[in-house]
Short mmCIF file of C-alpha atoms in Angstrom, two decimals:
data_model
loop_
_atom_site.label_atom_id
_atom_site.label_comp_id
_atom_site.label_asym_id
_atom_site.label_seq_id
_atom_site.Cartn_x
_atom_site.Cartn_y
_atom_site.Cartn_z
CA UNK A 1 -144.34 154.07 73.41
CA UNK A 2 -144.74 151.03 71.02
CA UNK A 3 -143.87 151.09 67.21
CA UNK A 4 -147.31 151.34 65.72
CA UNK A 5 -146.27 154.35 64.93
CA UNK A 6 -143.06 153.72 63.35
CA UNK A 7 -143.74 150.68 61.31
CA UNK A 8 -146.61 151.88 58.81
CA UNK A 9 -146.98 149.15 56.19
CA UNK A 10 -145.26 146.63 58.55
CA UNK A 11 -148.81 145.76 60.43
CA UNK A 12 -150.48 145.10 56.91
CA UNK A 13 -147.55 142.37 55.99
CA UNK A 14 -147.97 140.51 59.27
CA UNK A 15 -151.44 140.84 59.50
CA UNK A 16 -152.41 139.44 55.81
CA UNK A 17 -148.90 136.90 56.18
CA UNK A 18 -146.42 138.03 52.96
CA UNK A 19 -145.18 134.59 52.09
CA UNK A 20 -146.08 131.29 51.72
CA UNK A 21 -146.11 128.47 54.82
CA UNK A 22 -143.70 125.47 54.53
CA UNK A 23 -146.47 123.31 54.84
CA UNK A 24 -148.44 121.57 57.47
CA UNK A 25 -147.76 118.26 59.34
CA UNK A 26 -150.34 115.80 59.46
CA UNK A 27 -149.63 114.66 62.59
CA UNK A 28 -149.40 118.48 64.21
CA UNK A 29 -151.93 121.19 63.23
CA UNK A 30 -150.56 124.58 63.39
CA UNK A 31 -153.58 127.48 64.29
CA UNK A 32 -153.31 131.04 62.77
CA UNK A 33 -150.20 133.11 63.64
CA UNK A 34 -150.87 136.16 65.80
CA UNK A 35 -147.91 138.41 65.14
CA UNK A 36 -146.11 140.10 68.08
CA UNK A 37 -146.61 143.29 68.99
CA UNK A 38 -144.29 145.12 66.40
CA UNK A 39 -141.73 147.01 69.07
CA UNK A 40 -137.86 146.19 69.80
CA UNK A 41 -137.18 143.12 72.75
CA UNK A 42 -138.64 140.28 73.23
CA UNK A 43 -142.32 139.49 72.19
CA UNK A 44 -144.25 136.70 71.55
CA UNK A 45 -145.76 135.09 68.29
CA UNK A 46 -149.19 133.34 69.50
CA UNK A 47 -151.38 130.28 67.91
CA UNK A 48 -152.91 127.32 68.81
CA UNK A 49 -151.26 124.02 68.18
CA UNK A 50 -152.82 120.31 68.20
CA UNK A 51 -151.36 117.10 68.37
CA UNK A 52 -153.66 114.90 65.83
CA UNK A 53 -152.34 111.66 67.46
CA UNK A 54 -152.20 109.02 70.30
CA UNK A 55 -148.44 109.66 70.61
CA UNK A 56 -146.55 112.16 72.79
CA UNK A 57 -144.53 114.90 70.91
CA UNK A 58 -142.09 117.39 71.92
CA UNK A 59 -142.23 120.09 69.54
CA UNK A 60 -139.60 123.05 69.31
CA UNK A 61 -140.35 126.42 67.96
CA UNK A 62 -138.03 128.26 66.91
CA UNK A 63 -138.73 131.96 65.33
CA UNK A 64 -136.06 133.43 63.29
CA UNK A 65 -135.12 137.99 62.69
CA UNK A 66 -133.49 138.94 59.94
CA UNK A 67 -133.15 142.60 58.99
CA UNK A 68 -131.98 144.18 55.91
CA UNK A 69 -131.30 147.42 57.84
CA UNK A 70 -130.13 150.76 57.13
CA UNK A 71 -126.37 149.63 57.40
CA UNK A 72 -126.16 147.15 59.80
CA UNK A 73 -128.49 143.58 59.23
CA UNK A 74 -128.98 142.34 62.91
CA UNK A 75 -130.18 138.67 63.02
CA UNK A 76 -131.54 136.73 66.18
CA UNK A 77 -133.05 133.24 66.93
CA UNK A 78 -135.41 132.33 69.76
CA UNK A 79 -136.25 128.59 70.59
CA UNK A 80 -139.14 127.93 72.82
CA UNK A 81 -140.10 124.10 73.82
CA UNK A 82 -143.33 122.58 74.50
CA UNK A 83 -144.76 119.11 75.26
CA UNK A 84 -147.65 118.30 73.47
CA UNK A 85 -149.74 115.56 74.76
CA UNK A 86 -151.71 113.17 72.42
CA UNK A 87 -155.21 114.37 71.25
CA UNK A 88 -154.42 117.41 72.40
CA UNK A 89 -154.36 121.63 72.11
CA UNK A 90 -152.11 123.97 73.65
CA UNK A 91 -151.83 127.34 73.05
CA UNK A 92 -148.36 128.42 71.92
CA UNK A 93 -146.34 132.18 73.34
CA UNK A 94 -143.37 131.49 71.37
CA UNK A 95 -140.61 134.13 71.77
CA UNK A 96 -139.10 136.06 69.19
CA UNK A 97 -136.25 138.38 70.03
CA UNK A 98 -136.59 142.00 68.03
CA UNK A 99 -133.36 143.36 67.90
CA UNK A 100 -133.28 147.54 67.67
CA UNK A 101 -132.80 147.88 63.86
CA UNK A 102 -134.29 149.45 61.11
CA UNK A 103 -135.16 148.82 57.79
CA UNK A 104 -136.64 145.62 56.04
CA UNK A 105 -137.48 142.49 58.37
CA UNK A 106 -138.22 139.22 57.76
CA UNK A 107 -139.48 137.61 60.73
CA UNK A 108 -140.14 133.44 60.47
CA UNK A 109 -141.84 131.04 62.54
CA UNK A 110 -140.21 127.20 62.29
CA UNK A 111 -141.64 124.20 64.07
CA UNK A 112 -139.70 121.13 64.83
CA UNK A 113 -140.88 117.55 65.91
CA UNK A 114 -137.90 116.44 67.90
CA UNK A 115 -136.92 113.90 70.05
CA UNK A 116 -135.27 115.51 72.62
CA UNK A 117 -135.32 119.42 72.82
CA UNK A 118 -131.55 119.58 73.79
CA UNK A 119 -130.39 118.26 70.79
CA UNK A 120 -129.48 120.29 67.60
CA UNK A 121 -132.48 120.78 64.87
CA UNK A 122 -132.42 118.77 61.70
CA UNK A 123 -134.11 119.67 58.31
CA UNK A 124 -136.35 116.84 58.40
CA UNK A 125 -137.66 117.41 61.69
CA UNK A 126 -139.29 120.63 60.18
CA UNK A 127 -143.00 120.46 60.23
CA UNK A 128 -144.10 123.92 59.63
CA UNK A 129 -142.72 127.29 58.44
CA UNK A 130 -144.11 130.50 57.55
CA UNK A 131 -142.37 133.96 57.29
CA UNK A 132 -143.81 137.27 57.65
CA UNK A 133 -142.60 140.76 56.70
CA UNK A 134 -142.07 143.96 58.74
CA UNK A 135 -140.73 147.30 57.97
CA UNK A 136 -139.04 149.24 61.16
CA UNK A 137 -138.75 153.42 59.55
CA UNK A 138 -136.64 155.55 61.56
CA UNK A 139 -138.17 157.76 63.64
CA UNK A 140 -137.70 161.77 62.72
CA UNK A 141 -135.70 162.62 65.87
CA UNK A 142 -133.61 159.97 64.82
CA UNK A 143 -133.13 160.74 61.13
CA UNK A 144 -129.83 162.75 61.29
CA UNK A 145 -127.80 160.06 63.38
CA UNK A 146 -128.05 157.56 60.53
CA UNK A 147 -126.90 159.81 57.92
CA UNK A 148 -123.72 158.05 58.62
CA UNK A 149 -122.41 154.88 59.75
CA UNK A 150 -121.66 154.53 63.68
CA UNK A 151 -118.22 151.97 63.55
CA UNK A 152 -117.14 149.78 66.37
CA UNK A 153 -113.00 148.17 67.19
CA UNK A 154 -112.27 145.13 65.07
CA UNK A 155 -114.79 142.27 66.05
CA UNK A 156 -117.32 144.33 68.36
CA UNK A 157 -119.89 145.54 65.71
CA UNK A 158 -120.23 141.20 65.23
CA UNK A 159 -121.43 140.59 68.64
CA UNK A 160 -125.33 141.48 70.11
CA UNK A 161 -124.32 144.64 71.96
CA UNK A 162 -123.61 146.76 68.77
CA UNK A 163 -124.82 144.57 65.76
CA UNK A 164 -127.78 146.20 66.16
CA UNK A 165 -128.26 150.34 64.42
CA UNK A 166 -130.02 151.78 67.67
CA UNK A 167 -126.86 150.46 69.53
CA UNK A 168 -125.00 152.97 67.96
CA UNK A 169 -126.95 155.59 67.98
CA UNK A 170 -127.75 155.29 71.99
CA UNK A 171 -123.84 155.93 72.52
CA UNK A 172 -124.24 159.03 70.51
CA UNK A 173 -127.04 159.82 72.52
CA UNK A 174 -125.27 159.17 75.84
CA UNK A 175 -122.44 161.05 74.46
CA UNK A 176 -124.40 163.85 74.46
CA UNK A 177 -126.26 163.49 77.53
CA UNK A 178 -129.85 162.35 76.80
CA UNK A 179 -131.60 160.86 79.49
CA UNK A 180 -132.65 157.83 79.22
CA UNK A 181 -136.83 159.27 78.90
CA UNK A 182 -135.59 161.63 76.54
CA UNK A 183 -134.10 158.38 73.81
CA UNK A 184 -137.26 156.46 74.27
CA UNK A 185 -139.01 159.19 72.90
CA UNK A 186 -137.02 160.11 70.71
CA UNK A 187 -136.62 156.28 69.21
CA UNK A 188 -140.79 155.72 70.17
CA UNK A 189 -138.96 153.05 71.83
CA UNK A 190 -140.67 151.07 74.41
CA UNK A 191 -138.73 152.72 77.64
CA UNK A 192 -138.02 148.93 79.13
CA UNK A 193 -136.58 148.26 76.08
CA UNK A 194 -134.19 151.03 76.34
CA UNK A 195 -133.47 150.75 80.16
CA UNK A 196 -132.44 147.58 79.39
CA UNK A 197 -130.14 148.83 77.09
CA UNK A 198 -128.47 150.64 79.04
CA UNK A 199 -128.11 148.70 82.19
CA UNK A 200 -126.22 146.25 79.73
CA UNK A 201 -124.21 149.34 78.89
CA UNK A 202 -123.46 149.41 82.62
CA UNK A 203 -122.37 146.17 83.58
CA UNK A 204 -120.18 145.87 80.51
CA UNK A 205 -118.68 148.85 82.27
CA UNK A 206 -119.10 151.43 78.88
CA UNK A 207 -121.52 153.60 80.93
CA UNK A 208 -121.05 154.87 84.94
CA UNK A 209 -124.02 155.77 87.02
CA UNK A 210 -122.80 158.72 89.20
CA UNK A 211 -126.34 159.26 91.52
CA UNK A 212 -128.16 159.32 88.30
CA UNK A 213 -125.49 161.01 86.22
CA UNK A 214 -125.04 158.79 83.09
CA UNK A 215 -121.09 158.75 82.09
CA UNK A 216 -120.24 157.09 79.24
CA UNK A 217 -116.84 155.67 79.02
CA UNK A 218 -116.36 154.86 75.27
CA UNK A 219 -115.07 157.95 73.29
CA UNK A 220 -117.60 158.88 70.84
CA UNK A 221 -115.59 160.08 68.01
CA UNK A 222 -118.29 162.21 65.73
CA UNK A 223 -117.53 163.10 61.57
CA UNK A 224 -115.49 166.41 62.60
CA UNK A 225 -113.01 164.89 64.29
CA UNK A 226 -112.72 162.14 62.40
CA UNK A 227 -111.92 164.04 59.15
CA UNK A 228 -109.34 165.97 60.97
CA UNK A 229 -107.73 162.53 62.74
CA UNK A 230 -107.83 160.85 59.09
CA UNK A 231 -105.99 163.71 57.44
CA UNK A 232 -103.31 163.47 60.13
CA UNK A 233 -102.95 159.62 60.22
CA UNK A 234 -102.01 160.14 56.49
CA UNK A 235 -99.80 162.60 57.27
CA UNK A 236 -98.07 160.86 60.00
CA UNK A 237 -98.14 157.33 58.01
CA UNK A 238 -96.23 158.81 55.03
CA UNK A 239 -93.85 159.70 57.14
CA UNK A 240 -93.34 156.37 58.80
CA UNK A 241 -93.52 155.06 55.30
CA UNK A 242 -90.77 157.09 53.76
CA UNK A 243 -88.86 156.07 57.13
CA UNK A 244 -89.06 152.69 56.68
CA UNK A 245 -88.51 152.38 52.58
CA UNK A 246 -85.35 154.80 53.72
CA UNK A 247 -84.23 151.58 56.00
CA UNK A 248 -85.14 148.86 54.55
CA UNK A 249 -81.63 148.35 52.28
CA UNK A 250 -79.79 148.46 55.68
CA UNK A 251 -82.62 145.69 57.03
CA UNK A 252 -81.92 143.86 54.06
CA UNK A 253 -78.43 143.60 54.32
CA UNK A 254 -78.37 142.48 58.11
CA UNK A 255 -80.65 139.76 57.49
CA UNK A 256 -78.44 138.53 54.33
CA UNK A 257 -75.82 138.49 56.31
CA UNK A 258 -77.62 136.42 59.13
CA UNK A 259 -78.45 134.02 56.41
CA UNK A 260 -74.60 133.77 55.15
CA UNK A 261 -73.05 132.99 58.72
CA UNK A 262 -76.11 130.84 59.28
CA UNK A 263 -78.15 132.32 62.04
CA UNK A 264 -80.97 131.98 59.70
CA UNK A 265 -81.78 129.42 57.28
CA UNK A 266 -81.57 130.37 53.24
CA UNK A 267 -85.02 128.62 52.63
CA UNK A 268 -86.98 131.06 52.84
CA UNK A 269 -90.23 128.49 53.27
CA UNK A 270 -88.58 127.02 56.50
CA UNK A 271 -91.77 128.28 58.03
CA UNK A 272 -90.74 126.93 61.67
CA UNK A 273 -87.54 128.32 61.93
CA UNK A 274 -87.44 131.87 64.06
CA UNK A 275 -85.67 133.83 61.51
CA UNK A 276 -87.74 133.18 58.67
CA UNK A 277 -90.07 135.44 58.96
CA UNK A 278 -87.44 138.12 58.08
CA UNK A 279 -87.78 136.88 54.46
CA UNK A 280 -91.80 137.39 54.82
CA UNK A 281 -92.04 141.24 54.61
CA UNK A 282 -95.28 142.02 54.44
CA UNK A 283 -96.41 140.16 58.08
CA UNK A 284 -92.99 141.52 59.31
CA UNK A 285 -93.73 145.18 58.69
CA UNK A 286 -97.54 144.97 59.37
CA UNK A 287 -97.43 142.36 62.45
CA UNK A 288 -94.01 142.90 63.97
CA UNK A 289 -93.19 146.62 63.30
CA UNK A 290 -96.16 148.50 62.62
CA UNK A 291 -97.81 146.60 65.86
CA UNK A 292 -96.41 144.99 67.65
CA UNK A 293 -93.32 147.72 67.63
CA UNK A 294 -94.59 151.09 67.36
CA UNK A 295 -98.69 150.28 68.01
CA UNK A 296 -97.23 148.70 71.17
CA UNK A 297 -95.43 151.86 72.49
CA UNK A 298 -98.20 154.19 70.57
CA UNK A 299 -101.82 152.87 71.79
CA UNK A 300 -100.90 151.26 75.49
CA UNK A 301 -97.06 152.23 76.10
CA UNK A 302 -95.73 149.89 78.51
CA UNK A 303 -99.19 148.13 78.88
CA UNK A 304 -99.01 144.87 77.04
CA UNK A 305 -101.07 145.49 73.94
CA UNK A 306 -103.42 142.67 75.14
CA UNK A 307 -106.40 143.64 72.92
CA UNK A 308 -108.24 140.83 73.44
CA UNK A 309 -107.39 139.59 76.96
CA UNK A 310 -110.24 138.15 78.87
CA UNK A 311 -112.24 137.51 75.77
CA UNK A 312 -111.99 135.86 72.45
CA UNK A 313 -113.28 137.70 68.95
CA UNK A 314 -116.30 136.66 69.60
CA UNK A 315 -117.49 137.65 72.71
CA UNK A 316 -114.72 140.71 71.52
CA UNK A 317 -115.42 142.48 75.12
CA UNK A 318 -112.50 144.99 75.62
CA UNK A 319 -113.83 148.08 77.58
CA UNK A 320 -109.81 149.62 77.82
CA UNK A 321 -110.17 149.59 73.92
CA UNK A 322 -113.43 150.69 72.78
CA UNK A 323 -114.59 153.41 70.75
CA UNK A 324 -117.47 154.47 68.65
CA UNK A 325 -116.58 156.24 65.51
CA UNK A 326 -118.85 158.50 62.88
CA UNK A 327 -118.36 158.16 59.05
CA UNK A 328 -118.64 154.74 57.62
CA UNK A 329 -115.38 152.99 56.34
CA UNK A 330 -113.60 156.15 54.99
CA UNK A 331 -112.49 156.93 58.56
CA UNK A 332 -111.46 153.91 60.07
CA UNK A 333 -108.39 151.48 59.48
CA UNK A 334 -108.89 148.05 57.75
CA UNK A 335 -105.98 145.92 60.05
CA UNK A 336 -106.80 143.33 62.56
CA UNK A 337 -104.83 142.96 66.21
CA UNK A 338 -104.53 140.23 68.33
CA UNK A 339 -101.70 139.55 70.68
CA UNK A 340 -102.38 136.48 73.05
CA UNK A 341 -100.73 133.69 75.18
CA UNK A 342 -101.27 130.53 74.15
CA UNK A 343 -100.01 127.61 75.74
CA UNK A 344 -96.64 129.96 77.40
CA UNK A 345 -96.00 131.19 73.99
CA UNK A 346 -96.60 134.72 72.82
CA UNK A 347 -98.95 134.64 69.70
CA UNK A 348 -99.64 137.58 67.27
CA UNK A 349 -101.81 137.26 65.40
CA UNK A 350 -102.64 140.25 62.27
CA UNK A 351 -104.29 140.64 59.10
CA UNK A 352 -104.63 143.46 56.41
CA UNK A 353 -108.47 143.21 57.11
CA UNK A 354 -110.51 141.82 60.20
CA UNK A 355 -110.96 138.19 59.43
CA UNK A 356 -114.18 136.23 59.28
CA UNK A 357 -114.82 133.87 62.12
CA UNK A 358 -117.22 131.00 63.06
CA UNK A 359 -118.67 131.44 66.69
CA UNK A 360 -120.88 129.59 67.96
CA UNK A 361 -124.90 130.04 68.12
CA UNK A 362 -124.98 130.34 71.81
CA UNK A 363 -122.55 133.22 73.57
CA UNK A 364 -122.07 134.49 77.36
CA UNK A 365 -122.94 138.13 76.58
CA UNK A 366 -124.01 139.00 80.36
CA UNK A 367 -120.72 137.98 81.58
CA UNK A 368 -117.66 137.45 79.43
CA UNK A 369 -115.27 136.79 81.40
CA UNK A 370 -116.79 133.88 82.74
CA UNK A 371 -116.59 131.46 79.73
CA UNK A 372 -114.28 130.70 77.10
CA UNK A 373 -116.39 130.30 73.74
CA UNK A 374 -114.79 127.73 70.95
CA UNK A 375 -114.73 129.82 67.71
CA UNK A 376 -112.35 129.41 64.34
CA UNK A 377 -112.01 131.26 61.59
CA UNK A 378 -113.74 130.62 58.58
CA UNK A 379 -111.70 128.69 55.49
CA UNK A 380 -111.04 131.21 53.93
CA UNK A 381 -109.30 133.22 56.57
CA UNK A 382 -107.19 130.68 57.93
CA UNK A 383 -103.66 132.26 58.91
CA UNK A 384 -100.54 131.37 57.42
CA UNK A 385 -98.16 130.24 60.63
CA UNK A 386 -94.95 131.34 61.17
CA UNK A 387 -92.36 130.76 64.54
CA UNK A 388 -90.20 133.80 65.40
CA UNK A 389 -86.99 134.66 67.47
CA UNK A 390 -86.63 137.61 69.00
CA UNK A 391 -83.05 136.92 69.25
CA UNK A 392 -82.75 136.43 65.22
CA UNK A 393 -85.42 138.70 64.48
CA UNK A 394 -84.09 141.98 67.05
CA UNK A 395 -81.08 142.97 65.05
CA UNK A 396 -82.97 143.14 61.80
CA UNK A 397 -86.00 144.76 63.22
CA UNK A 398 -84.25 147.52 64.75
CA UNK A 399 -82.51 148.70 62.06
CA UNK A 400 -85.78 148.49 60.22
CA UNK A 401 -87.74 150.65 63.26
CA UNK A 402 -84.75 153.52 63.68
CA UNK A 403 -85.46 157.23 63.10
CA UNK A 404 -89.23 156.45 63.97
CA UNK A 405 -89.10 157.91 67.05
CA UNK A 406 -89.56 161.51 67.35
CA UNK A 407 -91.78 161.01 64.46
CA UNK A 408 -93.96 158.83 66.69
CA UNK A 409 -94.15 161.18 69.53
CA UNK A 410 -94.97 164.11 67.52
CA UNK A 411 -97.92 162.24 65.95
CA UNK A 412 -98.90 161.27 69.44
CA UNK A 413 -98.72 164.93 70.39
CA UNK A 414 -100.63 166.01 67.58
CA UNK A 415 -103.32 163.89 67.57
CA UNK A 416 -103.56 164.19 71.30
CA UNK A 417 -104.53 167.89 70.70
CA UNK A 418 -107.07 166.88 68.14
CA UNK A 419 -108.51 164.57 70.69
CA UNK A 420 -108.52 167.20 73.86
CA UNK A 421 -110.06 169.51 71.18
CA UNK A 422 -113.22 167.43 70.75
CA UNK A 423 -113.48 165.44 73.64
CA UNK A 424 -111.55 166.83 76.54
CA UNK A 425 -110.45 164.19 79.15
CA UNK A 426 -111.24 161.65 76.95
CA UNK A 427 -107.35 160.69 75.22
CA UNK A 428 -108.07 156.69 75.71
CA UNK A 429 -106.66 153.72 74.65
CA UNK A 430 -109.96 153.12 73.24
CA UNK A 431 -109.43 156.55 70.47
CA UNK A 432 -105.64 155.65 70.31
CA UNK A 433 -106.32 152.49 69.04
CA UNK A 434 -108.78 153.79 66.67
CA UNK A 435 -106.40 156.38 65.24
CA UNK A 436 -103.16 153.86 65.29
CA UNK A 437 -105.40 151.62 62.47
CA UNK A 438 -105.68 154.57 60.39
CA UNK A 439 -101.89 155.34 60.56
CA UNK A 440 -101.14 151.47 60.06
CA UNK A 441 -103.57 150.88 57.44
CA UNK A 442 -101.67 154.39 55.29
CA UNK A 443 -98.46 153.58 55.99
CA UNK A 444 -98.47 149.46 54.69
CA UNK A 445 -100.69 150.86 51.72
CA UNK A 446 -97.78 153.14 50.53
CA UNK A 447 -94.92 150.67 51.06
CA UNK A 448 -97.14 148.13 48.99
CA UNK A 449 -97.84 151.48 46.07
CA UNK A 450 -93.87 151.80 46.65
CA UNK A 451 -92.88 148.12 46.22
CA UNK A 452 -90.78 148.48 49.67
CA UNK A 453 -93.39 145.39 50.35
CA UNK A 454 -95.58 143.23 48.57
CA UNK A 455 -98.38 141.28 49.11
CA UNK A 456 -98.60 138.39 46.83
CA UNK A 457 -101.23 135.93 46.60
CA UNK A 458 -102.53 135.85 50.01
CA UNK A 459 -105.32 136.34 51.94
CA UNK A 460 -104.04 138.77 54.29
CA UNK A 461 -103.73 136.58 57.40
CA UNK A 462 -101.14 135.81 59.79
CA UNK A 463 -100.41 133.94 63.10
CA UNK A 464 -97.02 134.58 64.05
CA UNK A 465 -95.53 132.60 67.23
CA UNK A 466 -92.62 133.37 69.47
CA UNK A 467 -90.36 130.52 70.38
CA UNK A 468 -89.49 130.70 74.36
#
């Protein structure tokens, strides 16, 4: 089934073209725009162009989606090349990739006059624009799954698998085992589109195809159980919280008196020595304890708390770690992960909120683990480095971790039960992860309200590297 149904006023904006062109190039006559079909995936935008010279020209079209959508704005570019020979008319089928969003869409069509189509488009090669307005509704079936926002792990939601608002609401749709017929017509989704969906789903691993049987493997974690996780993660982070505030004198004292025998250095900006970071409490509690100490042992046990391995935040594929969680921001922890091995060194890498990064235009969705993306984080978010020794840091940071034991395993316990509860066989990584956030994200906020830790003028980030 195709969108003409869904859209309404959306065929009126393309077909009277909302929106001035850019303007028209003497040398290259652009012919009237025939919108694509207005359905998710990837269409085609259709006119007529002429070369108005004696020279040969290699134009590039590239064709621009940008939604302002119920809660998540999904973006994609398509580039499409052509040769145009002098004197000449071709008739254009330039793509344009829909993503499966709703709301408000602007959808616009860019021409460039290059000189070679592999190299990267410049402003002044622009010979033509001209945008065009859609409107995607949501479909009445749909209507109560985006009451709410679907959330994804730290980095995921960024990346084309689940930027998009009807990639959320197909894993609530797995989760409850619609067939694949069954969400097309429920989304008046073309059914290719959504096949294709889910055969991504597959070879990412989130779904299994048992003869037919759809299984998804990502924990859908839906508002009830949510609300009953988040008042437990409180729970259990106060009482890591009063824990810690209860040991922190004792920490303090140890690392005083690893400064006055000279273990560790008494400038507390001698950012490369390994004990340093003793006098940095904040990234201490919230990278080294919180984490990299109890997440460690909570989320993965004895599993190295690789969240990222194989992958890079970009890309962010990490099926052992996924989840899919109902409720918006209220329900879900603000910190950011990422232990790695860089170079033979252990790197940890943690924030108080999930940094912005820079990745580049082009990714390897179909198969991440295949190629290693270059990516940085924006200005802003650039980490503050710090070098750390276990064999400074350990005494400290066990006298700062004591007592937190049975606490931990009775909040493991109990939120185990909440998990069987809703989703029975289900007690992941993936959900464990998701709940750990919450308890981290509680427990540093209430040592910051306590002033057992402070924050200063910061922006949150830290990259914290263990000397061999």
């Amino acid at each position: 089934m195709r969108f003409q149904n869904v859209i309404g006023s959306a065929i009126l904006f393309a077909a009277f073209g909302f929106g001035q062109s850019w303007g028209q190039s003497p040398d290259v006559e652009v012919g009237e725009i025939s919108t694509p079909t207005l359905r998710w995936g990837r269409q085609s935008a259709v006119f007529d162009l002429t070369n108005k010279t004696e020279n040969l020209k290699f134009i590039t079209v590239e064709t621009r989606m940008k939604f302002e959508g119920t809660y998540l704005n999904a973006s994609r570019t398509a580039r499409t090349h052509y040769i145009l020979e002098p004197m000449n008319t071709i008739n254009v089928k330039a793509t344009v990739d829909i993503p499966g969003n709703f709301g408000r869409a602007t959808m616009t069509v860019a021409l460039y006059d290059v000189v070679d189509t592999l190299d990267p488009l410049m402003a002044q090669q622009k010979i033509y624009e001209q945008p065009f307005t859609l409107m995607f509704h949501i479909p009445d079936p749909l209507m109560p799954y985006l009451q709410s926002k679907v959330t994804m792990p730290p980095m995921v939601g960024r990346n084309p698998d689940f930027d998009n608002e009807f990639s959320r609401v197909l894993l609530e749709l797995l989760a409850e085992r619609k067939t694949p017929s069954e969400i097309a017509a429920m989304a008046l989704a073309d059914s290719a589109f959504v096949a294709e969906a889910i055969a991504n789903l597959k070879v990412k691993t989130y779904l299994t195809d048992d003869s037919g049987t759809l299984r998804l493997n990502v924990p859908v974690i839906r508002a009830a159980e949510a609300d009953e996780a988040l008042a437990l993660a409180k729970q259990g982070a106060a009482d890591l919280a009063a824990q810690i505030k209860k040991n922190m004198p004792a920490f303090l004292r140890v690392r005083d008196s690893l400064a006055v025998i000279g273990k560790i250095p008494k400038d507390t900006n001698a950012f490369m020595s390994g004990g340093v970071i003793l006098y940095k409490l904040y990234p201490a509690v919230g990278a080294l304890l919180l984490w990299h100490d109890y997440g460690q042992g909570f989320i993965a046990g004895r599993t190295p708390l690789d969240i990222f391995a194989g992958t890079d935040p970009c890309n962010a594929f990490m099926p052992s770690y996924m989840y899919a969680v109902e409720g918006g921001e209220v329900v879900n922890g603000t910190q950011y992960y990422n232990m790695t091995i860089a170079r033979n060194r252990l790197v940890l890498t943690w924030g108080d909120r999930v940094p912005d990064v820079d990745c580049p235009e082009k990714l390897n969705f179909t198969q991440p683990l295949a190629e290693r993306t270059e990516w940085n984080y924006v200005r802003g978010d650039i980490p503050d480095v710090y070098m750390f020794d276990t064999s400074l840091t350990y005494p400290s940071m066990r006298i700062l971790a004591g007592g937190a034991n049975d606490r931990l395993q009775k909040l493991y316990d109990d939120y185990k039960k909440i998990s069987e509860k809703y989703r029975p066989g289900q007690f992941t990584m993936g959900c464990r992860y998701w709940f750990w956030n919450l308890v981290a994200t509680h427990a540093l906020r209430q040592l910051l309200i306590e002033n057992v830790v402070h924050r200063g003028p910061i922006n949150g980030q830290f990259r914290l590297e263990l000397i061999p």
